[in-house]
């Protein structure tokens, strides 16, 4: 028979063991915050992992974005009506384009509202956003102290605000154009696997997210991932700037123009979208070329190219002009288009897709201080002033929630008392 002292010692060991096993369940996720000091807004992306199967149109409605913007961000064909009702399976991942403003000194998005249903709880609402928001963040932003108000349909006529993570970092990554994706870490992932999936380096992810050695990330942490992008920075557009992630599209000029970022050369290519009847035929003055068309004529020294290029828009006016390039290497890789109804000026010439514009100039990188915020405490802003992406030294802050700890502790003690009695 075991002695009382031995039983007590084993009791303590088992209590410690079970408490340690429960420890990860009450540690809250971390995410990076970007302090800001201006009223500018950038385009940011969310990586949304579907908790249940959903239609494209339902996802767009959930995040209150345009369906065509959602399809464009994921390089899906928005010209087919069937695309709008395409059903994505549970646990599939889709990119959500959102606007990322500066609010109260940090980057975050408050543009998504949720209309409360009878059976909703804060847990079910947070879960429906795929780990992008926590219950504590929803409660903090909406000043909710009693969750029973949610169950009774509280939150006002407009529902409740869903705060979503976002970062801008000047739309630059080491001087190259980039759009930042907020990514929820999944079980079994590490920095190396995530870096491989998105074509970035581990050190890049460490620097962007302020991770120091020994690097530790956990499921439900939210990382900022730089996506290579095409920029209109040096394309001399009128009153407009546009940045599009690699392999994606973006609609602009009141949906009249579709601009894509070619994955191989990271060059912005724009043409008429065909979505708006009144702006289908955008012809350049003095030619029979439309936006997105070009004429390539071979010469002994290469090719002379005349193209009709998009130059931005002002209100309802869409700017375009002819661009000429002489003695350009003839690659023969351009694809034919059928945008122009008129014949090309010469029967020996071919009308082709708009060629890549000159490479965007490197954007100077200058960020404010960066910090890590715990999902359990959205107001905490631990940050260290830095200049440049390679000097990030934010600190992480893991917090525990007393109620979870107490619950697990009581369950464990009760279980052990029953066992030893």
mmCIF file of C-alpha atoms in Angstrom:
data_model
loop_
_atom_site.group_PDB
_atom_site.id
_atom_site.type_symbol
_atom_site.label_atom_id
_atom_site.label_comp_id
_atom_site.label_asym_id
_atom_site.label_seq_id
_atom_site.Cartn_x
_atom_site.Cartn_y
_atom_site.Cartn_z
ATOM 1 C CA UNK A 1 0.000 0.000 0.000
ATOM 2 C CA UNK A 2 1.317 3.412 -0.894
ATOM 3 C CA UNK A 3 1.930 5.896 1.898
ATOM 4 C CA UNK A 4 -0.023 9.134 2.229
ATOM 5 C CA UNK A 5 3.165 11.075 1.499
ATOM 6 C CA UNK A 6 3.757 9.066 -1.661
ATOM 7 C CA UNK A 7 0.182 9.643 -2.776
ATOM 8 C CA UNK A 8 0.544 13.373 -2.157
ATOM 9 C CA UNK A 9 3.804 13.520 -4.121
ATOM 10 C CA UNK A 10 2.284 11.666 -7.074
ATOM 11 C CA UNK A 11 -0.744 13.936 -6.873
ATOM 12 C CA UNK A 12 1.481 17.015 -7.183
ATOM 13 C CA UNK A 13 3.428 15.551 -10.109
ATOM 14 C CA UNK A 14 0.261 14.667 -11.985
ATOM 15 C CA UNK A 15 -1.203 18.103 -11.309
ATOM 16 C CA UNK A 16 1.880 19.794 -12.726
ATOM 17 C CA UNK A 17 1.913 17.474 -15.753
ATOM 18 C CA UNK A 18 -1.740 18.025 -16.630
ATOM 19 C CA UNK A 19 -1.404 21.767 -16.099
ATOM 20 C CA UNK A 20 1.534 21.841 -18.499
ATOM 21 C CA UNK A 21 -0.422 19.850 -21.058
ATOM 22 C CA UNK A 22 -3.214 22.389 -20.805
ATOM 23 C CA UNK A 23 -0.855 25.378 -20.948
ATOM 24 C CA UNK A 24 -0.935 25.926 -24.768
ATOM 25 C CA UNK A 25 -4.725 26.094 -24.733
ATOM 26 C CA UNK A 26 -4.833 29.279 -22.708
ATOM 27 C CA UNK A 27 -1.888 31.043 -24.328
ATOM 28 C CA UNK A 28 -3.260 33.565 -26.779
ATOM 29 C CA UNK A 29 -2.062 34.110 -30.293
ATOM 30 C CA UNK A 30 0.302 36.891 -31.282
ATOM 31 C CA UNK A 31 0.159 39.203 -34.239
ATOM 32 C CA UNK A 32 2.275 42.066 -35.465
ATOM 33 C CA UNK A 33 1.020 45.627 -35.370
ATOM 34 C CA UNK A 34 2.318 48.494 -37.462
ATOM 35 C CA UNK A 35 2.279 51.929 -35.830
ATOM 36 C CA UNK A 36 1.406 54.728 -38.249
ATOM 37 C CA UNK A 37 1.418 58.500 -38.184
ATOM 38 C CA UNK A 38 -0.679 59.574 -41.179
ATOM 39 C CA UNK A 39 -4.145 59.166 -42.606
ATOM 40 C CA UNK A 40 -3.096 57.221 -45.695
ATOM 41 C CA UNK A 41 -4.617 53.866 -46.629
ATOM 42 C CA UNK A 42 -3.094 50.911 -48.449
ATOM 43 C CA UNK A 43 -4.298 47.628 -49.902
ATOM 44 C CA UNK A 44 -3.664 44.646 -47.648
ATOM 45 C CA UNK A 45 -4.597 40.964 -47.909
ATOM 46 C CA UNK A 46 -5.989 38.424 -45.464
ATOM 47 C CA UNK A 47 -5.391 34.709 -45.748
ATOM 48 C CA UNK A 48 -8.827 33.309 -44.920
ATOM 49 C CA UNK A 49 -9.108 29.593 -44.169
ATOM 50 C CA UNK A 50 -12.735 28.610 -44.538
ATOM 51 C CA UNK A 51 -14.207 27.014 -41.381
ATOM 52 C CA UNK A 52 -17.012 25.611 -43.555
ATOM 53 C CA UNK A 53 -17.775 25.431 -47.264
ATOM 54 C CA UNK A 54 -18.903 28.749 -48.727
ATOM 55 C CA UNK A 55 -19.816 30.374 -52.007
ATOM 56 C CA UNK A 56 -17.561 33.089 -53.403
ATOM 57 C CA UNK A 57 -20.456 35.536 -53.127
ATOM 58 C CA UNK A 58 -20.989 34.576 -49.462
ATOM 59 C CA UNK A 59 -17.331 35.188 -48.639
ATOM 60 C CA UNK A 60 -17.455 38.593 -50.343
ATOM 61 C CA UNK A 61 -20.579 39.472 -48.362
ATOM 62 C CA UNK A 62 -18.990 38.315 -45.112
ATOM 63 C CA UNK A 63 -16.009 40.650 -45.539
ATOM 64 C CA UNK A 64 -18.115 43.332 -47.257
ATOM 65 C CA UNK A 65 -16.021 43.535 -50.392
ATOM 66 C CA UNK A 66 -16.915 43.477 -54.073
ATOM 67 C CA UNK A 67 -17.189 39.981 -55.576
ATOM 68 C CA UNK A 68 -15.130 40.982 -58.619
ATOM 69 C CA UNK A 69 -12.365 42.270 -56.311
ATOM 70 C CA UNK A 70 -12.324 38.936 -54.501
ATOM 71 C CA UNK A 71 -12.144 36.986 -57.758
ATOM 72 C CA UNK A 72 -9.432 39.285 -59.142
ATOM 73 C CA UNK A 73 -7.290 38.959 -56.008
ATOM 74 C CA UNK A 74 -7.325 35.186 -56.458
ATOM 75 C CA UNK A 75 -6.828 35.222 -60.245
ATOM 76 C CA UNK A 76 -10.273 33.703 -60.766
ATOM 77 C CA UNK A 77 -12.315 34.374 -63.900
ATOM 78 C CA UNK A 78 -14.832 37.088 -63.060
ATOM 79 C CA UNK A 79 -16.226 37.153 -66.618
ATOM 80 C CA UNK A 80 -18.238 33.984 -65.966
ATOM 81 C CA UNK A 81 -21.408 34.360 -63.862
ATOM 82 C CA UNK A 82 -20.851 30.845 -62.510
ATOM 83 C CA UNK A 83 -17.713 32.056 -60.725
ATOM 84 C CA UNK A 84 -19.831 34.091 -58.318
ATOM 85 C CA UNK A 85 -21.599 30.966 -57.066
ATOM 86 C CA UNK A 86 -18.542 28.722 -57.025
ATOM 87 C CA UNK A 87 -18.414 26.764 -53.758
ATOM 88 C CA UNK A 88 -15.091 26.469 -51.948
ATOM 89 C CA UNK A 89 -14.637 23.470 -49.630
ATOM 90 C CA UNK A 90 -14.002 23.550 -45.901
ATOM 91 C CA UNK A 91 -10.402 24.406 -44.919
ATOM 92 C CA UNK A 92 -9.565 25.822 -48.347
ATOM 93 C CA UNK A 93 -7.729 29.152 -48.297
ATOM 94 C CA UNK A 94 -8.575 32.314 -50.208
ATOM 95 C CA UNK A 95 -7.009 35.789 -50.221
ATOM 96 C CA UNK A 96 -9.254 38.653 -49.063
ATOM 97 C CA UNK A 97 -8.305 42.167 -50.274
ATOM 98 C CA UNK A 98 -9.089 44.819 -47.681
ATOM 99 C CA UNK A 99 -8.349 48.470 -47.141
ATOM 100 C CA UNK A 100 -5.797 49.090 -44.389
ATOM 101 C CA UNK A 101 -6.127 52.559 -42.815
ATOM 102 C CA UNK A 102 -4.312 54.174 -39.907
ATOM 103 C CA UNK A 103 -6.637 54.197 -36.874
ATOM 104 C CA UNK A 104 -5.576 55.583 -33.499
ATOM 105 C CA UNK A 105 -1.918 55.288 -34.401
ATOM 106 C CA UNK A 106 -1.859 51.690 -35.670
ATOM 107 C CA UNK A 107 -2.812 49.859 -38.861
ATOM 108 C CA UNK A 108 -6.048 47.935 -38.574
ATOM 109 C CA UNK A 109 -9.259 47.432 -40.488
ATOM 110 C CA UNK A 110 -12.683 48.262 -39.041
ATOM 111 C CA UNK A 111 -14.565 48.106 -42.341
ATOM 112 C CA UNK A 112 -16.218 44.725 -41.684
ATOM 113 C CA UNK A 113 -19.476 44.543 -39.747
ATOM 114 C CA UNK A 114 -21.323 41.437 -38.647
ATOM 115 C CA UNK A 115 -25.106 41.233 -38.298
ATOM 116 C CA UNK A 116 -25.881 39.150 -35.224
ATOM 117 C CA UNK A 117 -28.178 36.146 -35.578
ATOM 118 C CA UNK A 118 -30.254 34.506 -32.853
ATOM 119 C CA UNK A 119 -27.980 31.495 -32.346
ATOM 120 C CA UNK A 120 -24.706 33.485 -32.450
ATOM 121 C CA UNK A 121 -22.137 33.700 -29.698
ATOM 122 C CA UNK A 122 -18.868 35.594 -29.660
ATOM 123 C CA UNK A 123 -17.037 32.290 -29.987
ATOM 124 C CA UNK A 124 -18.989 31.248 -33.081
ATOM 125 C CA UNK A 125 -18.580 34.688 -34.663
ATOM 126 C CA UNK A 126 -14.806 34.744 -34.100
ATOM 127 C CA UNK A 127 -14.496 31.159 -35.360
ATOM 128 C CA UNK A 128 -16.331 32.033 -38.575
ATOM 129 C CA UNK A 129 -13.482 34.425 -39.492
ATOM 130 C CA UNK A 130 -10.901 31.648 -39.556
ATOM 131 C CA UNK A 131 -8.682 32.805 -36.696
ATOM 132 C CA UNK A 132 -8.273 36.363 -38.022
ATOM 133 C CA UNK A 133 -9.969 37.853 -34.954
ATOM 134 C CA UNK A 134 -10.344 36.775 -31.326
ATOM 135 C CA UNK A 135 -13.279 36.988 -28.949
ATOM 136 C CA UNK A 136 -11.325 39.443 -26.790
ATOM 137 C CA UNK A 137 -10.702 41.769 -29.741
ATOM 138 C CA UNK A 138 -14.392 41.777 -30.689
ATOM 139 C CA UNK A 139 -15.362 42.526 -27.075
ATOM 140 C CA UNK A 140 -12.787 45.310 -26.779
ATOM 141 C CA UNK A 141 -13.665 47.117 -30.015
ATOM 142 C CA UNK A 142 -17.420 46.884 -29.426
ATOM 143 C CA UNK A 143 -17.296 47.602 -25.666
ATOM 144 C CA UNK A 144 -19.062 44.333 -24.880
ATOM 145 C CA UNK A 145 -19.011 43.390 -21.204
ATOM 146 C CA UNK A 146 -21.897 40.926 -21.130
ATOM 147 C CA UNK A 147 -21.913 38.220 -23.799
ATOM 148 C CA UNK A 148 -25.564 37.531 -22.998
ATOM 149 C CA UNK A 149 -26.343 40.754 -24.852
ATOM 150 C CA UNK A 150 -24.971 39.104 -27.994
ATOM 151 C CA UNK A 151 -27.138 36.044 -27.492
ATOM 152 C CA UNK A 152 -30.164 38.302 -27.127
ATOM 153 C CA UNK A 153 -29.380 39.965 -30.447
ATOM 154 C CA UNK A 154 -27.487 42.967 -29.120
ATOM 155 C CA UNK A 155 -24.918 45.038 -30.980
ATOM 156 C CA UNK A 156 -27.190 47.661 -32.494
ATOM 157 C CA UNK A 157 -28.841 47.924 -35.870
ATOM 158 C CA UNK A 158 -25.506 47.799 -37.675
ATOM 159 C CA UNK A 159 -24.337 44.671 -35.859
ATOM 160 C CA UNK A 160 -20.836 44.560 -34.422
ATOM 161 C CA UNK A 161 -17.486 45.653 -35.833
ATOM 162 C CA UNK A 162 -15.017 42.892 -36.706
ATOM 163 C CA UNK A 163 -11.466 44.226 -36.259
ATOM 164 C CA UNK A 164 -9.154 42.590 -38.773
ATOM 165 C CA UNK A 165 -5.340 42.614 -38.936
ATOM 166 C CA UNK A 166 -3.534 44.447 -41.708
ATOM 167 C CA UNK A 167 -0.127 45.934 -42.486
ATOM 168 C CA UNK A 168 1.255 48.288 -45.140
ATOM 169 C CA UNK A 169 4.964 48.904 -44.435
ATOM 170 C CA UNK A 170 4.980 51.437 -47.286
ATOM 171 C CA UNK A 171 4.020 48.645 -49.698
ATOM 172 C CA UNK A 172 7.697 47.817 -49.846
ATOM 173 C CA UNK A 173 9.899 44.867 -48.969
ATOM 174 C CA UNK A 174 13.620 45.622 -49.094
ATOM 175 C CA UNK A 175 12.973 48.328 -51.699
ATOM 176 C CA UNK A 176 10.736 46.241 -53.973
ATOM 177 C CA UNK A 177 6.945 46.681 -54.297
ATOM 178 C CA UNK A 178 4.999 44.369 -52.001
ATOM 179 C CA UNK A 179 1.525 43.815 -50.597
ATOM 180 C CA UNK A 180 1.345 42.321 -47.110
ATOM 181 C CA UNK A 181 -0.748 39.273 -46.288
ATOM 182 C CA UNK A 182 -1.988 38.549 -42.749
ATOM 183 C CA UNK A 183 -1.530 34.795 -42.356
ATOM 184 C CA UNK A 184 -2.874 32.569 -39.567
ATOM 185 C CA UNK A 185 -0.349 29.880 -38.627
ATOM 186 C CA UNK A 186 -1.763 26.357 -38.832
ATOM 187 C CA UNK A 187 -0.954 23.305 -36.714
ATOM 188 C CA UNK A 188 2.313 21.680 -37.792
ATOM 189 C CA UNK A 189 3.645 24.711 -39.677
ATOM 190 C CA UNK A 190 6.933 26.484 -39.082
ATOM 191 C CA UNK A 191 8.648 29.511 -40.607
ATOM 192 C CA UNK A 192 10.480 27.373 -43.157
ATOM 193 C CA UNK A 193 7.321 25.731 -44.519
ATOM 194 C CA UNK A 194 5.483 29.065 -44.666
ATOM 195 C CA UNK A 195 8.432 30.764 -46.381
ATOM 196 C CA UNK A 196 8.560 27.993 -48.994
ATOM 197 C CA UNK A 197 4.828 28.259 -49.660
ATOM 198 C CA UNK A 198 4.994 31.991 -50.349
ATOM 199 C CA UNK A 199 8.390 32.197 -52.012
ATOM 200 C CA UNK A 200 10.122 34.321 -49.380
ATOM 201 C CA UNK A 201 13.081 33.641 -47.128
ATOM 202 C CA UNK A 202 12.929 32.693 -43.475
ATOM 203 C CA UNK A 203 15.084 35.691 -42.546
ATOM 204 C CA UNK A 204 12.653 37.970 -44.395
ATOM 205 C CA UNK A 205 9.753 36.645 -42.323
ATOM 206 C CA UNK A 206 11.801 37.011 -39.156
ATOM 207 C CA UNK A 207 12.643 40.633 -39.925
ATOM 208 C CA UNK A 208 9.150 41.642 -41.003
ATOM 209 C CA UNK A 209 7.543 40.077 -37.938
ATOM 210 C CA UNK A 210 10.210 41.076 -35.451
ATOM 211 C CA UNK A 211 11.054 37.511 -34.488
ATOM 212 C CA UNK A 212 14.286 37.038 -32.597
ATOM 213 C CA UNK A 213 16.286 33.896 -31.802
ATOM 214 C CA UNK A 214 15.147 31.410 -30.714
ATOM 215 C CA UNK A 215 12.297 31.848 -33.160
ATOM 216 C CA UNK A 216 9.020 30.401 -31.949
ATOM 217 C CA UNK A 217 5.676 30.587 -33.680
ATOM 218 C CA UNK A 218 2.532 28.775 -32.641
ATOM 219 C CA UNK A 219 -0.772 27.803 -34.237
ATOM 220 C CA UNK A 220 -3.158 30.795 -34.427
ATOM 221 C CA UNK A 221 -0.304 33.330 -34.484
ATOM 222 C CA UNK A 222 -0.806 35.878 -37.261
ATOM 223 C CA UNK A 223 2.221 36.663 -39.425
ATOM 224 C CA UNK A 224 2.690 39.451 -41.955
ATOM 225 C CA UNK A 225 3.951 37.952 -45.233
ATOM 226 C CA UNK A 226 5.283 40.187 -48.036
ATOM 227 C CA UNK A 227 3.855 39.259 -51.444
ATOM 228 C CA UNK A 228 5.900 40.486 -54.448
ATOM 229 C CA UNK A 229 3.841 42.960 -56.434
ATOM 230 C CA UNK A 230 3.668 45.207 -59.494
ATOM 231 C CA UNK A 231 3.445 48.946 -58.917
ATOM 232 C CA UNK A 232 2.384 51.936 -60.995
ATOM 233 C CA UNK A 233 4.923 54.074 -59.125
ATOM 234 C CA UNK A 234 6.920 55.150 -62.182
ATOM 235 C CA UNK A 235 4.288 54.751 -64.909
ATOM 236 C CA UNK A 236 3.266 58.438 -64.914
ATOM 237 C CA UNK A 237 -0.396 57.836 -64.130
ATOM 238 C CA UNK A 238 -2.749 60.768 -63.562
ATOM 239 C CA UNK A 239 -3.894 61.087 -59.962
ATOM 240 C CA UNK A 240 -3.766 57.368 -59.254
ATOM 241 C CA UNK A 241 -1.502 54.730 -57.808
ATOM 242 C CA UNK A 242 -2.027 51.005 -57.973
ATOM 243 C CA UNK A 243 -0.221 47.989 -56.588
ATOM 244 C CA UNK A 244 -1.157 44.417 -57.503
ATOM 245 C CA UNK A 245 0.305 41.213 -55.991
ATOM 246 C CA UNK A 246 2.078 38.783 -58.294
ATOM 247 C CA UNK A 247 -0.274 36.580 -60.268
ATOM 248 C CA UNK A 248 -3.353 38.643 -59.356
ATOM 249 C CA UNK A 249 -5.597 41.170 -61.075
ATOM 250 C CA UNK A 250 -7.148 44.435 -59.955
ATOM 251 C CA UNK A 251 -9.989 46.490 -61.359
ATOM 252 C CA UNK A 252 -9.647 50.261 -61.513
ATOM 253 C CA UNK A 253 -11.191 53.293 -63.225
ATOM 254 C CA UNK A 254 -14.711 52.387 -62.096
ATOM 255 C CA UNK A 255 -14.193 48.766 -63.174
ATOM 256 C CA UNK A 256 -13.387 49.825 -66.734
ATOM 257 C CA UNK A 257 -9.733 48.764 -66.570
ATOM 258 C CA UNK A 258 -8.251 45.438 -65.505
ATOM 259 C CA UNK A 259 -4.582 45.455 -64.505
ATOM 260 C CA UNK A 260 -2.633 42.241 -63.942
ATOM 261 C CA UNK A 261 0.756 41.543 -62.427
ATOM 262 C CA UNK A 262 2.653 39.071 -64.572
ATOM 263 C CA UNK A 263 4.215 36.412 -62.335
ATOM 264 C CA UNK A 264 7.398 36.048 -64.381
ATOM 265 C CA UNK A 265 8.462 39.685 -64.880
ATOM 266 C CA UNK A 266 6.468 41.522 -62.184
ATOM 267 C CA UNK A 267 5.254 44.079 -64.707
ATOM 268 C CA UNK A 268 1.867 45.776 -64.649
ATOM 269 C CA UNK A 269 -0.282 45.153 -67.734
ATOM 270 C CA UNK A 270 -3.616 46.965 -68.166
ATOM 271 C CA UNK A 271 -6.442 46.551 -70.659
ATOM 272 C CA UNK A 272 -10.186 47.130 -70.899
ATOM 273 C CA UNK A 273 -12.054 44.872 -68.481
ATOM 274 C CA UNK A 274 -15.151 44.435 -70.623
ATOM 275 C CA UNK A 275 -17.336 44.636 -67.511
ATOM 276 C CA UNK A 276 -18.738 48.103 -68.269
ATOM 277 C CA UNK A 277 -20.439 48.559 -71.626
ATOM 278 C CA UNK A 278 -19.790 52.308 -71.819
ATOM 279 C CA UNK A 279 -16.024 51.869 -71.594
ATOM 280 C CA UNK A 280 -15.402 48.757 -73.641
ATOM 281 C CA UNK A 281 -13.637 50.545 -76.503
ATOM 282 C CA UNK A 282 -10.963 52.829 -75.109
ATOM 283 C CA UNK A 283 -9.102 53.999 -78.190
ATOM 284 C CA UNK A 284 -5.910 56.013 -78.184
ATOM 285 C CA UNK A 285 -6.201 59.262 -80.119
ATOM 286 C CA UNK A 286 -4.575 59.225 -83.555
ATOM 287 C CA UNK A 287 -4.547 55.445 -83.844
ATOM 288 C CA UNK A 288 -6.770 52.424 -84.142
ATOM 289 C CA UNK A 289 -5.278 50.896 -80.984
ATOM 290 C CA UNK A 290 -7.212 50.437 -77.771
ATOM 291 C CA UNK A 291 -5.843 50.216 -74.230
ATOM 292 C CA UNK A 292 -3.893 46.990 -74.045
ATOM 293 C CA UNK A 293 -3.127 46.785 -77.784
ATOM 294 C CA UNK A 294 0.203 47.189 -79.502
ATOM 295 C CA UNK A 295 1.761 46.949 -82.920
ATOM 296 C CA UNK A 296 5.135 45.281 -83.296
ATOM 297 C CA UNK A 297 7.126 45.843 -86.476
ATOM 298 C CA UNK A 298 10.365 43.974 -87.077
ATOM 299 C CA UNK A 299 13.445 45.910 -88.186
ATOM 300 C CA UNK A 300 17.050 44.863 -88.880
ATOM 301 C CA UNK A 301 17.935 46.011 -85.335
ATOM 302 C CA UNK A 302 15.010 44.483 -83.483
ATOM 303 C CA UNK A 303 11.398 45.597 -83.174
ATOM 304 C CA UNK A 304 9.650 48.956 -83.119
ATOM 305 C CA UNK A 305 6.618 48.861 -80.824
ATOM 306 C CA UNK A 306 3.687 51.257 -80.658
ATOM 307 C CA UNK A 307 1.266 50.603 -77.809
ATOM 308 C CA UNK A 308 -1.861 52.176 -76.323
ATOM 309 C CA UNK A 309 -1.291 52.388 -72.580
ATOM 310 C CA UNK A 310 -3.458 53.241 -69.596
ATOM 311 C CA UNK A 311 -2.432 56.463 -67.799
ATOM 312 C CA UNK A 312 -4.802 56.540 -64.820
ATOM 313 C CA UNK A 313 -8.183 58.210 -64.401
ATOM 314 C CA UNK A 314 -9.619 61.438 -63.048
ATOM 315 C CA UNK A 315 -13.256 61.108 -62.067
ATOM 316 C CA UNK A 316 -15.038 59.650 -65.084
ATOM 317 C CA UNK A 317 -12.182 60.443 -67.477
ATOM 318 C CA UNK A 318 -9.836 57.630 -68.390
ATOM 319 C CA UNK A 319 -6.397 58.757 -69.536
ATOM 320 C CA UNK A 320 -4.484 56.842 -72.199
ATOM 321 C CA UNK A 321 -1.747 57.612 -74.684
ATOM 322 C CA UNK A 322 0.462 56.062 -77.328
ATOM 323 C CA UNK A 323 3.911 54.873 -76.309
ATOM 324 C CA UNK A 324 6.688 54.128 -78.769
ATOM 325 C CA UNK A 325 9.758 51.960 -78.282
ATOM 326 C CA UNK A 326 12.465 51.517 -80.912
ATOM 327 C CA UNK A 327 14.851 48.610 -81.508
ATOM 328 C CA UNK A 328 13.377 46.489 -78.723
ATOM 329 C CA UNK A 329 14.473 42.823 -78.763
ATOM 330 C CA UNK A 330 11.864 40.738 -80.585
ATOM 331 C CA UNK A 331 10.981 38.035 -78.105
ATOM 332 C CA UNK A 332 8.030 36.619 -79.997
ATOM 333 C CA UNK A 333 6.380 35.825 -76.638
ATOM 334 C CA UNK A 334 3.537 38.368 -76.820
ATOM 335 C CA UNK A 335 0.056 36.944 -77.204
ATOM 336 C CA UNK A 336 -2.507 38.100 -79.755
ATOM 337 C CA UNK A 337 -5.605 40.043 -78.772
ATOM 338 C CA UNK A 338 -8.834 40.848 -80.551
ATOM 339 C CA UNK A 339 -9.692 44.109 -78.819
ATOM 340 C CA UNK A 340 -9.418 46.304 -81.904
ATOM 341 C CA UNK A 341 -12.220 46.225 -84.441
ATOM 342 C CA UNK A 342 -10.192 48.254 -86.944
ATOM 343 C CA UNK A 343 -7.388 46.636 -88.898
ATOM 344 C CA UNK A 344 -3.830 47.321 -87.880
ATOM 345 C CA UNK A 345 -2.059 50.127 -89.811
ATOM 346 C CA UNK A 346 -0.049 47.564 -91.742
ATOM 347 C CA UNK A 347 -1.105 44.090 -92.807
ATOM 348 C CA UNK A 348 2.341 42.817 -91.903
ATOM 349 C CA UNK A 349 1.976 44.012 -88.330
ATOM 350 C CA UNK A 350 0.237 42.096 -85.551
ATOM 351 C CA UNK A 351 -1.897 43.533 -82.770
ATOM 352 C CA UNK A 352 -0.642 42.141 -79.482
ATOM 353 C CA UNK A 353 -1.154 42.378 -75.752
ATOM 354 C CA UNK A 354 0.335 45.425 -74.086
ATOM 355 C CA UNK A 355 4.003 44.667 -73.386
ATOM 356 C CA UNK A 356 5.418 44.913 -69.895
ATOM 357 C CA UNK A 357 6.151 48.441 -68.783
ATOM 358 C CA UNK A 358 9.624 49.349 -67.506
ATOM 359 C CA UNK A 359 10.407 47.818 -64.131
ATOM 360 C CA UNK A 360 9.097 49.892 -61.226
ATOM 361 C CA UNK A 361 11.812 51.847 -59.490
ATOM 362 C CA UNK A 362 12.750 50.672 -56.024
ATOM 363 C CA UNK A 363 10.634 52.304 -53.372
ATOM 364 C CA UNK A 364 12.569 53.773 -50.484
ATOM 365 C CA UNK A 365 11.658 51.939 -47.293
ATOM 366 C CA UNK A 366 11.014 53.875 -44.161
ATOM 367 C CA UNK A 367 8.847 52.488 -41.421
ATOM 368 C CA UNK A 368 7.805 53.675 -38.037
ATOM 369 C CA UNK A 369 8.301 51.628 -34.896
ATOM 370 C CA UNK A 370 6.929 48.125 -34.981
ATOM 371 C CA UNK A 371 5.483 46.025 -32.195
ATOM 372 C CA UNK A 372 3.731 42.773 -31.417
ATOM 373 C CA UNK A 373 0.256 42.843 -29.898
ATOM 374 C CA UNK A 374 -1.395 39.991 -28.073
ATOM 375 C CA UNK A 375 -4.831 38.979 -29.298
ATOM 376 C CA UNK A 376 -5.910 38.988 -25.663
ATOM 377 C CA UNK A 377 -4.988 42.627 -25.185
ATOM 378 C CA UNK A 378 -5.523 44.702 -28.337
ATOM 379 C CA UNK A 379 -4.611 47.933 -26.572
ATOM 380 C CA UNK A 380 -1.133 46.758 -25.577
ATOM 381 C CA UNK A 381 1.452 48.323 -27.872
ATOM 382 C CA UNK A 382 4.952 47.265 -26.933
ATOM 383 C CA UNK A 383 7.212 48.758 -29.558
ATOM 384 C CA UNK A 384 10.787 49.744 -30.169
ATOM 385 C CA UNK A 385 11.647 52.582 -32.525
ATOM 386 C CA UNK A 386 13.476 51.406 -35.597
ATOM 387 C CA UNK A 387 14.422 52.564 -39.067
ATOM 388 C CA UNK A 388 14.399 50.075 -41.912
ATOM 389 C CA UNK A 389 13.072 46.583 -42.122
ATOM 390 C CA UNK A 390 16.303 44.864 -41.151
ATOM 391 C CA UNK A 391 16.356 46.600 -37.750
ATOM 392 C CA UNK A 392 12.998 45.435 -36.389
ATOM 393 C CA UNK A 393 13.220 44.604 -32.698
ATOM 394 C CA UNK A 394 9.608 44.290 -31.543
ATOM 395 C CA UNK A 395 8.897 42.281 -28.442
ATOM 396 C CA UNK A 396 6.336 39.516 -28.136
ATOM 397 C CA UNK A 397 3.918 39.360 -25.271
ATOM 398 C CA UNK A 398 2.138 36.166 -24.295
ATOM 399 C CA UNK A 399 -0.771 36.586 -21.939
ATOM 400 C CA UNK A 400 -2.964 34.129 -20.119
ATOM 401 C CA UNK A 401 -6.617 34.367 -19.338
ATOM 402 C CA UNK A 402 -7.351 33.644 -15.665
ATOM 403 C CA UNK A 403 -10.753 32.149 -16.285
ATOM 404 C CA UNK A 404 -9.368 29.462 -18.615
ATOM 405 C CA UNK A 405 -6.594 28.634 -16.182
ATOM 406 C CA UNK A 406 -8.963 28.399 -13.220
ATOM 407 C CA UNK A 407 -11.347 26.163 -15.131
ATOM 408 C CA UNK A 408 -8.624 23.747 -16.185
ATOM 409 C CA UNK A 409 -7.150 23.753 -12.687
ATOM 410 C CA UNK A 410 -10.476 22.938 -11.047
ATOM 411 C CA UNK A 411 -11.157 20.140 -13.524
ATOM 412 C CA UNK A 412 -7.708 18.670 -12.958
ATOM 413 C CA UNK A 413 -7.952 18.811 -9.172
ATOM 414 C CA UNK A 414 -11.422 17.305 -9.197
ATOM 415 C CA UNK A 415 -10.263 14.484 -11.469
ATOM 416 C CA UNK A 416 -7.264 13.693 -9.254
ATOM 417 C CA UNK A 417 -9.253 13.837 -6.032
ATOM 418 C CA UNK A 418 -11.737 11.350 -7.450
ATOM 419 C CA UNK A 419 -8.865 9.148 -8.628
ATOM 420 C CA UNK A 420 -7.130 9.012 -5.239
ATOM 421 C CA UNK A 421 -10.337 8.594 -3.285
#
